[in-house]
Coordinates of C-alpha atoms in Angstrom, one line a residue:
M1481 CA -105.2 -114.3 -64.1
A1482 CA -102.3 -112.8 -62.5
S1483 CA -99.6 -115.9 -60.5
L1484 CA -99.4 -114.8 -56.4
S1485 CA -96.4 -113.9 -55.1
M1486 CA -94.4 -116.7 -52.7
A1487 CA -92.6 -113.4 -50.7
P1488 CA -93.0 -113.3 -46.1
V1489 CA -95.5 -110.2 -46.1
N1490 CA -94.9 -107.6 -42.8
I1491 CA -97.8 -106.4 -42.2
F1492 CA -95.6 -104.8 -39.3
R1493 CA -94.1 -100.9 -39.3
H1494 CA -91.0 -101.0 -39.8
G1495 CA -88.2 -102.4 -36.0
A1496 CA -91.4 -104.2 -35.0
D1497 CA -90.6 -107.8 -34.2
E1498 CA -92.5 -111.9 -34.2
E1499 CA -91.6 -115.2 -32.5
K1500 CA -93.9 -117.8 -33.9
A1501 CA -94.7 -120.8 -32.6
E1502 CA -91.8 -123.0 -31.1
T1503 CA -89.3 -120.0 -31.2
A1504 CA -92.0 -118.4 -29.3
R1505 CA -93.1 -121.0 -27.0
L1506 CA -89.6 -122.0 -25.8
S1507 CA -88.2 -117.7 -25.3
S1508 CA -91.6 -118.0 -23.3
F1509 CA -90.1 -121.0 -21.3
V1510 CA -86.5 -120.2 -21.0
G1511 CA -87.4 -117.0 -19.6
A1512 CA -89.7 -117.9 -17.0
I1513 CA -87.8 -120.8 -15.8
A1514 CA -84.7 -119.1 -15.4
I1515 CA -86.5 -117.2 -13.2
G1516 CA -87.5 -120.4 -11.6
D1517 CA -83.6 -121.0 -10.8
L1518 CA -82.1 -117.2 -10.1
V1519 CA -85.0 -117.9 -7.2
K1520 CA -85.4 -121.5 -5.6
S1521 CA -81.6 -121.6 -4.1
T1522 CA -83.2 -118.7 -1.5
L1523 CA -86.1 -121.8 -0.3
G1524 CA -86.2 -123.9 3.0
P1525 CA -85.5 -123.0 5.9
K1526 CA -80.9 -123.7 4.7
G1527 CA -81.6 -122.0 1.6
M1528 CA -79.1 -119.1 0.7
D1529 CA -78.9 -115.2 0.5
K1530 CA -78.9 -112.9 -3.1
I1531 CA -76.8 -109.8 -2.1
L1532 CA -78.4 -107.5 -4.8
L1533 CA -76.4 -104.4 -5.0
G1534 CA -78.3 -100.4 -6.4
G1535 CA -76.7 -99.2 -9.6
G1536 CA -75.8 -95.1 -9.6
K1537 CA -72.8 -93.6 -7.7
G1538 CA -74.9 -94.1 -4.1
A1539 CA -75.6 -98.1 -4.5
S1540 CA -77.6 -99.6 -2.4
V1541 CA -76.9 -103.0 -0.3
T1542 CA -79.8 -104.5 0.2
V1543 CA -79.3 -108.9 1.6
T1544 CA -82.1 -110.5 1.6
N1545 CA -83.5 -114.3 0.6
D1546 CA -87.1 -113.0 0.2
G1547 CA -88.3 -114.2 -3.2
A1548 CA -90.1 -111.0 -3.8
T1549 CA -87.7 -108.8 -2.9
I1550 CA -85.2 -110.0 -5.1
L1551 CA -87.3 -110.4 -8.6
K1552 CA -88.7 -106.6 -7.6
A1553 CA -85.2 -105.5 -7.4
I1554 CA -84.3 -107.1 -11.3
G1555 CA -85.1 -105.4 -14.3
V1556 CA -86.2 -108.6 -16.8
D1557 CA -87.1 -107.8 -20.9
N1558 CA -88.8 -111.9 -21.4
P1559 CA -92.8 -111.3 -21.4
A1560 CA -93.0 -115.1 -19.7
A1561 CA -90.9 -113.9 -17.2
K1562 CA -92.6 -111.0 -15.9
V1563 CA -95.2 -113.0 -15.7
L1564 CA -93.9 -114.5 -12.6
V1565 CA -92.4 -111.9 -11.5
D1566 CA -96.0 -110.5 -11.7
M1567 CA -97.4 -112.9 -10.3
S1568 CA -94.1 -113.1 -7.3
K1569 CA -95.3 -109.6 -6.5
V1570 CA -99.4 -110.4 -6.2
Q1571 CA -98.4 -113.5 -3.8
D1572 CA -97.0 -111.1 -2.2
D1573 CA -100.1 -108.3 -1.4
E1574 CA -102.0 -111.0 -1.1
V1575 CA -101.0 -113.4 1.5
G1576 CA -97.4 -112.2 2.3
D1577 CA -95.4 -115.1 2.2
G1578 CA -94.8 -118.2 -0.5
T1579 CA -93.7 -116.0 -3.1
T1580 CA -90.9 -117.9 -4.1
S1581 CA -92.5 -121.4 -4.0
V1582 CA -94.6 -119.6 -6.4
T1583 CA -92.4 -119.2 -9.0
V1584 CA -90.4 -121.5 -8.7
L1585 CA -93.2 -124.1 -8.7
A1586 CA -94.3 -121.8 -12.1
A1587 CA -91.3 -122.4 -13.7
E1588 CA -91.0 -126.6 -12.5
L1589 CA -94.8 -126.9 -14.8
L1590 CA -93.0 -125.3 -17.5
R1591 CA -89.9 -127.1 -17.7
E1592 CA -92.7 -130.6 -17.6
A1593 CA -94.3 -128.6 -20.8
E1594 CA -91.3 -128.3 -22.8
L1595 CA -90.9 -131.9 -22.0
L1596 CA -94.1 -132.9 -23.0
I1597 CA -94.5 -130.5 -25.8
A1598 CA -91.4 -132.3 -26.8
K1599 CA -93.4 -136.3 -26.8
K1600 CA -95.6 -134.4 -29.7
I1601 CA -98.1 -133.4 -26.8
H1602 CA -100.8 -130.9 -27.9
P1603 CA -100.5 -128.0 -25.2
Q1604 CA -104.4 -128.0 -25.2
T1605 CA -104.0 -131.7 -23.8
I1606 CA -101.9 -130.8 -20.8
I1607 CA -104.1 -127.5 -20.2
S1608 CA -106.7 -129.6 -20.4
G1609 CA -104.7 -132.7 -17.6
W1610 CA -103.0 -130.2 -15.2
R1611 CA -106.6 -128.2 -14.9
K1612 CA -107.8 -131.6 -14.1
A1613 CA -104.7 -132.8 -11.9
T1614 CA -105.4 -128.8 -10.0
Q1615 CA -108.7 -129.3 -8.7
A1616 CA -107.1 -132.6 -7.2
A1617 CA -105.0 -130.8 -5.4
R1618 CA -107.0 -128.1 -4.3
E1619 CA -109.0 -130.8 -2.8
A1620 CA -106.9 -132.8 -1.2
L1621 CA -105.3 -129.4 0.3
R1622 CA -108.3 -128.6 2.0
E1623 CA -109.9 -132.2 3.3
A1624 CA -106.3 -132.3 5.4
A1625 CA -107.1 -129.1 6.6
V1626 CA -107.7 -128.6 10.0
D1627 CA -109.1 -125.7 11.9
H1628 CA -108.4 -125.2 15.4
S1629 CA -110.5 -121.3 15.5
N1630 CA -112.6 -122.8 18.0
D1631 CA -110.3 -124.2 20.8
D1632 CA -108.1 -120.8 21.8
A1633 CA -104.6 -122.5 23.0
R1634 CA -104.1 -124.9 20.4
F1635 CA -105.1 -122.3 17.5
Q1636 CA -102.6 -119.7 20.0
E1637 CA -100.5 -122.7 19.3
D1638 CA -101.3 -123.3 15.7
L1639 CA -100.4 -119.2 15.3
L1640 CA -97.0 -119.1 17.1
N1641 CA -96.1 -123.1 14.8
I1642 CA -96.7 -121.6 11.1
S1643 CA -94.8 -118.1 12.6
R1644 CA -91.8 -120.8 13.5
T1645 CA -92.5 -121.9 10.0
T1646 CA -92.8 -118.8 7.9
L1647 CA -89.4 -116.8 9.2
S1648 CA -87.9 -121.0 9.8
S1649 CA -86.4 -119.6 5.8
K1650 CA -85.4 -116.2 6.5
L1651 CA -82.5 -113.8 8.8
L1652 CA -84.2 -114.9 12.0
T1653 CA -84.4 -118.0 12.5
H1654 CA -82.2 -118.9 14.7
H1655 CA -84.2 -116.0 16.8
K1656 CA -87.8 -117.4 15.6
D1657 CA -89.4 -118.3 19.0
H1658 CA -88.7 -115.1 20.4
F1659 CA -90.0 -112.9 17.2
A1660 CA -92.8 -115.8 16.5
N1661 CA -94.0 -114.8 20.1
L1662 CA -93.5 -110.6 19.1
A1663 CA -95.5 -111.2 16.1
V1664 CA -98.1 -113.1 17.7
N1665 CA -99.0 -111.0 20.3
A1666 CA -99.3 -108.4 17.8
V1667 CA -101.6 -110.1 15.7
M1668 CA -103.0 -111.1 18.3
R1669 CA -103.8 -107.0 19.6
L1670 CA -106.1 -107.1 16.4
K1671 CA -108.4 -108.5 18.3
G1672 CA -109.1 -110.5 14.5
S1673 CA -109.5 -106.8 12.1
G1674 CA -106.5 -107.9 10.5
N1675 CA -105.3 -104.2 10.0
L1676 CA -101.7 -104.5 9.6
D1677 CA -101.8 -100.0 10.1
A1678 CA -101.9 -100.8 14.1
I1679 CA -99.3 -102.4 13.9
H1680 CA -95.8 -99.8 13.9
V1681 CA -91.8 -101.5 13.3
I1682 CA -89.6 -98.8 13.8
K1683 CA -86.5 -100.1 13.9
K1684 CA -82.9 -99.1 15.5
L1685 CA -79.7 -100.0 14.7
G1686 CA -77.7 -100.7 17.9
G1687 CA -78.0 -103.8 20.3
S1688 CA -78.7 -107.4 19.1
L1689 CA -82.0 -108.6 17.0
T1690 CA -83.0 -110.4 20.2
D1691 CA -83.3 -106.8 21.8
S1692 CA -86.2 -106.1 19.2
Y1693 CA -89.2 -106.0 21.7
L1694 CA -93.6 -104.9 21.4
D1695 CA -94.4 -101.9 23.1
E1696 CA -98.3 -101.5 23.9
G1697 CA -98.6 -98.3 22.0
F1698 CA -97.6 -95.6 19.7
L1699 CA -93.8 -94.2 19.1
L1700 CA -93.4 -91.5 16.6
D1701 CA -89.6 -90.7 15.6
K1702 CA -89.5 -87.4 16.1
K1703 CA -88.9 -84.7 19.1
I1704 CA -90.7 -82.3 20.6
G1705 CA -91.0 -78.7 20.2
V1706 CA -88.4 -76.3 22.2
N1707 CA -90.0 -75.0 25.9
Q1708 CA -93.8 -77.1 25.4
P1709 CA -94.0 -80.0 27.8
K1710 CA -93.0 -83.6 27.6
R1711 CA -95.7 -85.4 29.5
L1712 CA -99.1 -84.9 28.4
E1713 CA -101.6 -86.6 30.4
N1714 CA -105.6 -87.6 29.0
V1715 CA -104.2 -86.2 25.4
N1716 CA -106.4 -84.0 22.3
I1717 CA -104.6 -84.0 19.0
L1718 CA -104.8 -82.2 16.3
I1719 CA -103.2 -83.9 13.2
A1720 CA -103.0 -81.6 10.5
N1721 CA -100.2 -81.1 7.6
T1722 CA -100.9 -77.4 6.4
G1723 CA -97.1 -74.8 6.7
M1724 CA -96.8 -72.7 9.4
D1725 CA -95.4 -70.1 7.2
T1726 CA -98.5 -68.5 5.7
D1727 CA -100.9 -68.0 3.6
K1728 CA -99.9 -65.8 1.0
I1729 CA -100.2 -66.5 -3.2
K1730 CA -96.9 -67.7 -4.0
V1731 CA -96.1 -65.8 -7.1
F1732 CA -93.8 -67.9 -9.2
G1733 CA -90.2 -65.2 -9.8
S1734 CA -91.6 -62.3 -7.9
R1735 CA -89.6 -59.9 -5.6
V1736 CA -90.0 -57.1 -3.6
R1737 CA -87.9 -54.2 -3.1
V1738 CA -87.7 -51.8 -0.8
D1739 CA -86.3 -48.2 0.5
S1740 CA -85.3 -49.2 3.8
M1741 CA -85.2 -51.9 6.4
A1742 CA -87.8 -49.9 8.1
K1743 CA -89.7 -51.9 5.7
V1744 CA -88.7 -54.7 6.0
A1745 CA -89.1 -55.2 9.4
E1746 CA -92.9 -54.1 8.8
I1747 CA -92.4 -57.5 6.9
E1748 CA -91.5 -59.5 8.6
Q1749 CA -94.1 -57.9 11.3
A1750 CA -97.1 -58.5 8.5
E1751 CA -95.6 -62.3 8.7
K1752 CA -95.6 -62.9 11.5
E1753 CA -98.7 -61.9 12.2
K1754 CA -100.3 -64.0 9.8
M1755 CA -98.4 -67.0 12.5
K1756 CA -100.0 -65.7 15.7
E1757 CA -103.8 -66.0 13.5
K1758 CA -103.3 -69.3 12.1
V1759 CA -102.1 -70.5 16.1
E1760 CA -104.4 -69.1 17.3
R1761 CA -107.5 -70.6 15.5
I1762 CA -105.8 -73.7 15.5
L1763 CA -105.8 -73.6 19.9
K1764 CA -110.0 -72.8 19.2
H1765 CA -110.1 -75.8 18.5
G1766 CA -109.2 -77.2 22.8
I1767 CA -106.5 -78.7 21.9
N1768 CA -103.0 -79.8 24.0
C1769 CA -101.0 -81.6 21.0
F1770 CA -100.7 -80.2 17.5
I1771 CA -98.6 -83.0 15.2
N1772 CA -98.1 -81.8 11.6
R1773 CA -96.4 -82.7 9.0
Q1774 CA -94.8 -79.8 7.5
L1775 CA -92.4 -77.6 9.2
I1776 CA -93.8 -75.2 12.3
Y1777 CA -91.3 -72.9 12.3
N1778 CA -89.5 -71.3 15.6
Y1779 CA -91.8 -68.0 16.0
P1780 CA -95.8 -70.4 15.0
E1781 CA -93.8 -73.3 18.1
Q1782 CA -93.1 -70.6 20.6
L1783 CA -96.5 -69.3 21.1
F1784 CA -97.7 -73.1 20.9
A1785 CA -94.7 -73.6 24.1
Q1786 CA -96.4 -69.8 25.7
A1787 CA -99.7 -71.4 25.8
G1788 CA -98.5 -75.3 27.2
I1789 CA -99.5 -76.9 24.2
M1790 CA -97.2 -79.9 22.8
A1791 CA -96.0 -79.7 19.6
I1792 CA -94.7 -81.9 16.3
E1793 CA -93.4 -80.8 13.8
H1794 CA -92.7 -82.9 10.5
A1795 CA -93.3 -86.4 11.2
D1796 CA -93.9 -88.5 7.9
F1797 CA -96.2 -88.6 5.9
S1798 CA -96.8 -92.5 6.9
G1799 CA -97.0 -92.2 11.1
V1800 CA -99.0 -88.7 10.6
E1801 CA -101.5 -91.7 8.3
R1802 CA -101.1 -93.8 10.7
L1803 CA -101.1 -92.1 14.2
A1804 CA -104.4 -90.3 13.3
L1805 CA -106.1 -94.0 12.3
V1806 CA -104.9 -95.0 15.7
T1807 CA -105.7 -92.3 17.8
G1808 CA -109.3 -92.0 16.1
G1809 CA -108.5 -88.7 14.3
E1810 CA -108.7 -87.1 11.0
I1811 CA -105.8 -85.0 9.6
T1812 CA -106.8 -81.6 8.2
S1813 CA -105.2 -78.5 6.5
T1814 CA -108.1 -75.4 7.6
F1815 CA -108.6 -74.2 11.0
D1816 CA -111.9 -72.6 10.2
H1817 CA -114.2 -74.3 11.8
P1818 CA -113.2 -75.9 14.5
E1819 CA -116.6 -77.9 14.8
L1820 CA -115.8 -79.9 11.6
V1821 CA -112.4 -81.8 12.8
K1822 CA -112.5 -84.6 14.4
L1823 CA -109.2 -84.2 17.0
G1824 CA -107.3 -88.0 17.7
H1825 CA -107.3 -88.5 21.9
C1826 CA -104.8 -90.7 24.2
K1827 CA -104.6 -90.7 27.6
L1828 CA -100.4 -89.9 28.0
I1829 CA -98.1 -88.9 25.8
E1830 CA -94.3 -89.0 26.4
E1831 CA -90.8 -88.7 25.9
V1832 CA -89.2 -92.5 26.2
M1833 CA -85.8 -93.4 25.5
I1834 CA -84.1 -95.5 22.7
G1835 CA -80.8 -96.6 22.5
E1836 CA -79.5 -93.6 22.0
D1837 CA -82.7 -91.7 20.4
T1838 CA -86.0 -90.7 22.0
L1839 CA -88.9 -91.3 20.4
I1840 CA -92.3 -89.8 21.7
H1841 CA -94.9 -92.7 23.2
F1842 CA -98.5 -92.8 22.9
S1843 CA -100.1 -94.5 25.7
G1844 CA -104.0 -95.7 26.0
V1845 CA -104.0 -94.3 22.3
S1846 CA -108.8 -94.6 20.7
M1847 CA -107.4 -97.8 18.7
G1848 CA -106.5 -99.9 21.0
E1849 CA -104.7 -102.5 19.6
A1850 CA -102.7 -100.2 18.6
C1851 CA -99.6 -101.7 18.8
T1852 CA -95.5 -100.4 17.5
I1853 CA -92.6 -103.5 17.6
I1854 CA -89.2 -101.7 18.0
L1855 CA -87.0 -103.6 15.9
R1856 CA -82.7 -103.1 16.8
G1857 CA -80.2 -104.9 14.7
A1858 CA -76.0 -104.0 14.0
T1859 CA -76.2 -102.9 10.6
Q1860 CA -78.8 -101.0 8.6
Q1861 CA -79.2 -104.4 6.4
I1862 CA -79.2 -106.6 9.2
L1863 CA -82.5 -104.2 10.1
D1864 CA -84.1 -104.6 6.4
E1865 CA -84.6 -107.9 6.0
A1866 CA -86.1 -108.6 9.9
E1867 CA -88.9 -105.7 8.6
R1868 CA -89.1 -107.9 5.7
S1869 CA -89.2 -110.9 7.3
L1870 CA -91.5 -110.3 9.8
H1871 CA -94.1 -108.7 7.6
D1872 CA -94.5 -111.4 6.2
A1873 CA -95.2 -113.4 9.9
L1874 CA -96.8 -110.9 10.5
C1875 CA -99.3 -110.5 6.2
V1876 CA -99.9 -114.9 7.6
L1877 CA -100.9 -114.1 10.5
A1878 CA -103.5 -111.5 9.7
Q1879 CA -104.3 -114.4 7.1
T1880 CA -104.8 -117.3 9.5
V1881 CA -106.3 -115.2 11.0
K1882 CA -108.9 -114.6 8.6
E1883 CA -108.5 -117.9 7.5
P1884 CA -107.8 -120.3 10.4
R1885 CA -107.0 -123.6 8.2
T1886 CA -103.2 -124.8 8.3
V1887 CA -101.7 -127.2 7.5
Y1888 CA -98.7 -129.4 7.8
G1889 CA -94.9 -127.6 5.7
G1890 CA -91.5 -129.5 5.2
G1891 CA -93.2 -129.9 2.2
C1892 CA -95.2 -132.5 3.5
S1893 CA -98.3 -130.8 1.8
E1894 CA -97.2 -130.8 -1.9
M1895 CA -95.8 -134.7 -1.2
L1896 CA -99.7 -135.4 -0.7
M1897 CA -101.3 -132.6 -3.2
A1898 CA -98.3 -135.5 -5.8
R1899 CA -100.0 -138.2 -4.5
V1900 CA -103.3 -137.3 -5.0
V1901 CA -102.5 -136.7 -8.5
S1902 CA -100.2 -139.7 -9.6
D1903 CA -103.0 -141.4 -7.8
L1904 CA -105.5 -139.9 -10.3
A1905 CA -103.6 -140.1 -13.5
N1906 CA -102.9 -144.0 -13.4
R1907 CA -107.2 -144.4 -13.4
T1908 CA -107.1 -141.2 -16.6
P1909 CA -106.6 -142.9 -19.7
G1910 CA -104.7 -141.3 -22.2
K1911 CA -102.4 -138.6 -22.9
E1912 CA -103.6 -136.0 -20.2
A1913 CA -102.6 -138.6 -18.0
V1914 CA -99.0 -138.2 -18.8
A1915 CA -100.0 -133.7 -17.8
M1916 CA -100.9 -134.7 -14.6
E1917 CA -97.8 -137.1 -13.6
S1918 CA -96.2 -133.8 -14.8
F1919 CA -97.8 -131.5 -12.8
A1920 CA -97.5 -133.7 -8.8
K1921 CA -93.6 -135.0 -10.6
A1922 CA -93.5 -130.7 -10.3
L1923 CA -95.0 -130.4 -6.9
M1924 CA -92.1 -133.3 -6.1
T1925 CA -89.7 -131.2 -7.2
L1926 CA -90.2 -128.0 -4.4
P1927 CA -88.9 -130.7 -0.7
T1928 CA -87.0 -131.9 -3.8
I1929 CA -85.3 -128.3 -3.5
I1930 CA -85.4 -128.0 0.0
A1931 CA -83.5 -130.4 0.8
D1932 CA -81.1 -129.9 -2.6
N1933 CA -80.6 -125.9 0.1
A1934 CA -79.6 -128.1 2.6
G1935 CA -76.6 -130.6 1.1
Y1936 CA -78.8 -133.4 1.5
D1937 CA -79.0 -136.6 -0.4
S1938 CA -82.5 -135.3 -2.0
A1939 CA -83.3 -138.3 -4.3
D1940 CA -82.9 -140.0 -1.1
L1941 CA -85.2 -138.4 1.2
V1942 CA -87.8 -137.3 -1.8
A1943 CA -88.1 -141.2 -1.8
Q1944 CA -88.7 -141.7 2.0
L1945 CA -91.1 -139.0 2.0
R1946 CA -92.9 -140.8 -1.5
A1947 CA -93.2 -143.9 0.1
A1948 CA -94.4 -143.0 4.1
H1949 CA -97.2 -140.8 2.4
Q1950 CA -98.0 -143.9 0.1
D1951 CA -98.2 -145.8 3.7
N1952 CA -101.5 -143.5 4.7
K1953 CA -98.8 -141.0 7.0
S1954 CA -99.4 -138.2 5.9
S1955 CA -98.2 -135.7 8.2
F1956 CA -94.5 -136.9 7.5
G1957 CA -92.8 -133.9 5.5
L1958 CA -89.1 -133.6 5.8
N1959 CA -86.8 -132.3 8.7
M1960 CA -84.6 -130.2 8.4
F1961 CA -83.4 -130.1 11.4
E1962 CA -81.4 -133.3 11.6
G1963 CA -81.5 -134.8 7.5
T1964 CA -84.1 -136.4 8.4
I1965 CA -87.9 -137.3 7.7
G1966 CA -90.3 -136.5 10.5
N1967 CA -94.5 -136.6 10.9
M1968 CA -94.1 -132.5 11.0
A1969 CA -97.6 -132.4 13.8
E1970 CA -95.2 -133.7 16.8
L1971 CA -92.0 -131.1 14.6
G1972 CA -95.0 -128.4 15.1
I1973 CA -94.3 -128.0 10.8
T1974 CA -96.9 -126.2 10.6
E1975 CA -97.8 -123.4 7.8
S1976 CA -101.7 -121.1 6.6
F1977 CA -103.5 -123.7 4.3
Q1978 CA -104.5 -119.5 3.2
V1979 CA -100.6 -119.6 1.5
K1980 CA -100.8 -122.5 -0.2
R1981 CA -104.0 -122.9 -2.0
Q1982 CA -103.0 -119.6 -2.9
V1983 CA -99.2 -121.0 -4.6
L1984 CA -101.4 -124.0 -5.5
L1985 CA -104.2 -121.9 -7.7
S1986 CA -100.6 -119.2 -9.3
A1987 CA -98.3 -121.4 -10.1
S1988 CA -100.9 -123.4 -11.9
E1989 CA -102.7 -120.0 -13.7
A1990 CA -99.4 -118.4 -14.9
A1991 CA -98.0 -122.1 -16.1
E1992 CA -100.9 -122.4 -17.8
M1993 CA -100.8 -118.6 -19.4
I1994 CA -98.0 -118.8 -20.5
L1995 CA -98.7 -122.0 -22.2
R1996 CA -100.9 -120.8 -24.4
V1997 CA -98.9 -118.4 -26.0
D1998 CA -97.4 -119.7 -29.5
N1999 CA -96.5 -115.9 -30.9
I2000 CA -95.1 -113.1 -29.6
I2001 CA -95.2 -109.3 -31.0
K2002 CA -92.6 -106.4 -30.0
A2003 CA -93.5 -103.2 -30.6
A2004 CA -90.9 -100.8 -32.7
P2005 CA -88.8 -99.7 -30.7
R2006 CA -89.9 -95.1 -29.8
K2007 CA -87.3 -93.3 -31.8
R2008 CA -86.1 -90.5 -30.7
V2009 CA -86.7 -86.9 -31.8
P2010 CA -83.9 -85.0 -32.3
D2011 CA -83.2 -81.8 -30.3
H2012 CA -83.3 -79.0 -33.0
H2013 CA -83.0 -75.5 -30.4
P2014 CA -80.7 -73.2 -31.8
C2015 CA -77.9 -73.0 -29.6

């Protein structure tokens, strides 16, 4: 019998790569921990900002401390790092806030797991312990949550506190009372629907952040056509996405040859007739305002002016979509059957001035909850970051209206969960207890990082906070404005239960998934096919 060769057999295609066992695990841990270290300095009310400089000629500059924005902007090659980036995006889409917290918690869990694996504890044992710890932490968070939805005044105060807490770590922290009121008033207008599309945000350079305000109604950043009415009452609006030049068939590369200028004039006249015919079909809808996503051109605009119709051209797509939503109309592109077209309605359309710009204001729209927040600021970067901050606050408030339970912030919830998990670890025999203890340590790193970012002695503050929670002062957290621990109920530092629960579950699931990895197989890179075109 022939002896088997002991040489390693490569089963992969040439160029493919494989990392095994400890190497694969270490590679995953290093990538995920690096992502956590990248964003953890932005955590908390005293977190720092990052400048994101785009590539290319006109490099864009973004100044932000929003975890999801930072992670979306960086290109990562490490597969575990990509998992955390995707998790952060999902957190942003689901609840709007907690993007940095979820990334940092997952990274800290993996940091603890790395130490446990070095002590020869099997990954499955760690995962089993973590699952029990997650269940205990989730139960503790649920029991600590309070619901004031039956008391309108207290619920309104909860919403304001949540909004202030969300904005505390953002650019708007110095004007958080002003913007918290803006966000709460906008969300309360939605009457529980949670449809944030009804809230339009417009950014206008000039003034200061405190000049930002909430306008009841809808604003479109466009101008009304020449010689057309600038103010209309009881308006029927036709919203369209159609080319107003002609409906002719465009043949690529086609040319028209004429033998006299009179023939050119005939072609122009024929095009004008087609435009006029289209305008007449539009007028049959019984409207007094026509809004088109595409250009209207001079001749149709003139025809609309003669008919006393307000015509607005080149309305951007998101503006048209939102306008159709709030006025109760539909976007149409053909006009042969007026009876099938659903028109939009509003009580008043007029031009308004904001700064040096003219905008079109729609008031008394069909969707009464629609409103517009006008942001003012000195630079485009400030306006962009203010919009991101306000978006986070609006998302969290919309979630809180649907799921009204709240918990205390300032590291209070994390310390509460860590204490419950530690108590469970003390009662659990075997190696799972060590895994549970590591989960509690990871939870406690969040208040530690918040204190570090503020420049305080985190070891001292977290020790005081832990002692307070052991003494059943379960509403105590970090007061980062005084550098002490304090009662979060008195300070009004409140967060959404939904956000905290999502952070806990997403971080533990992502860390668990990365911990299971024992092999990374990289596909062979695509080969460049040379062009064989003749010169």
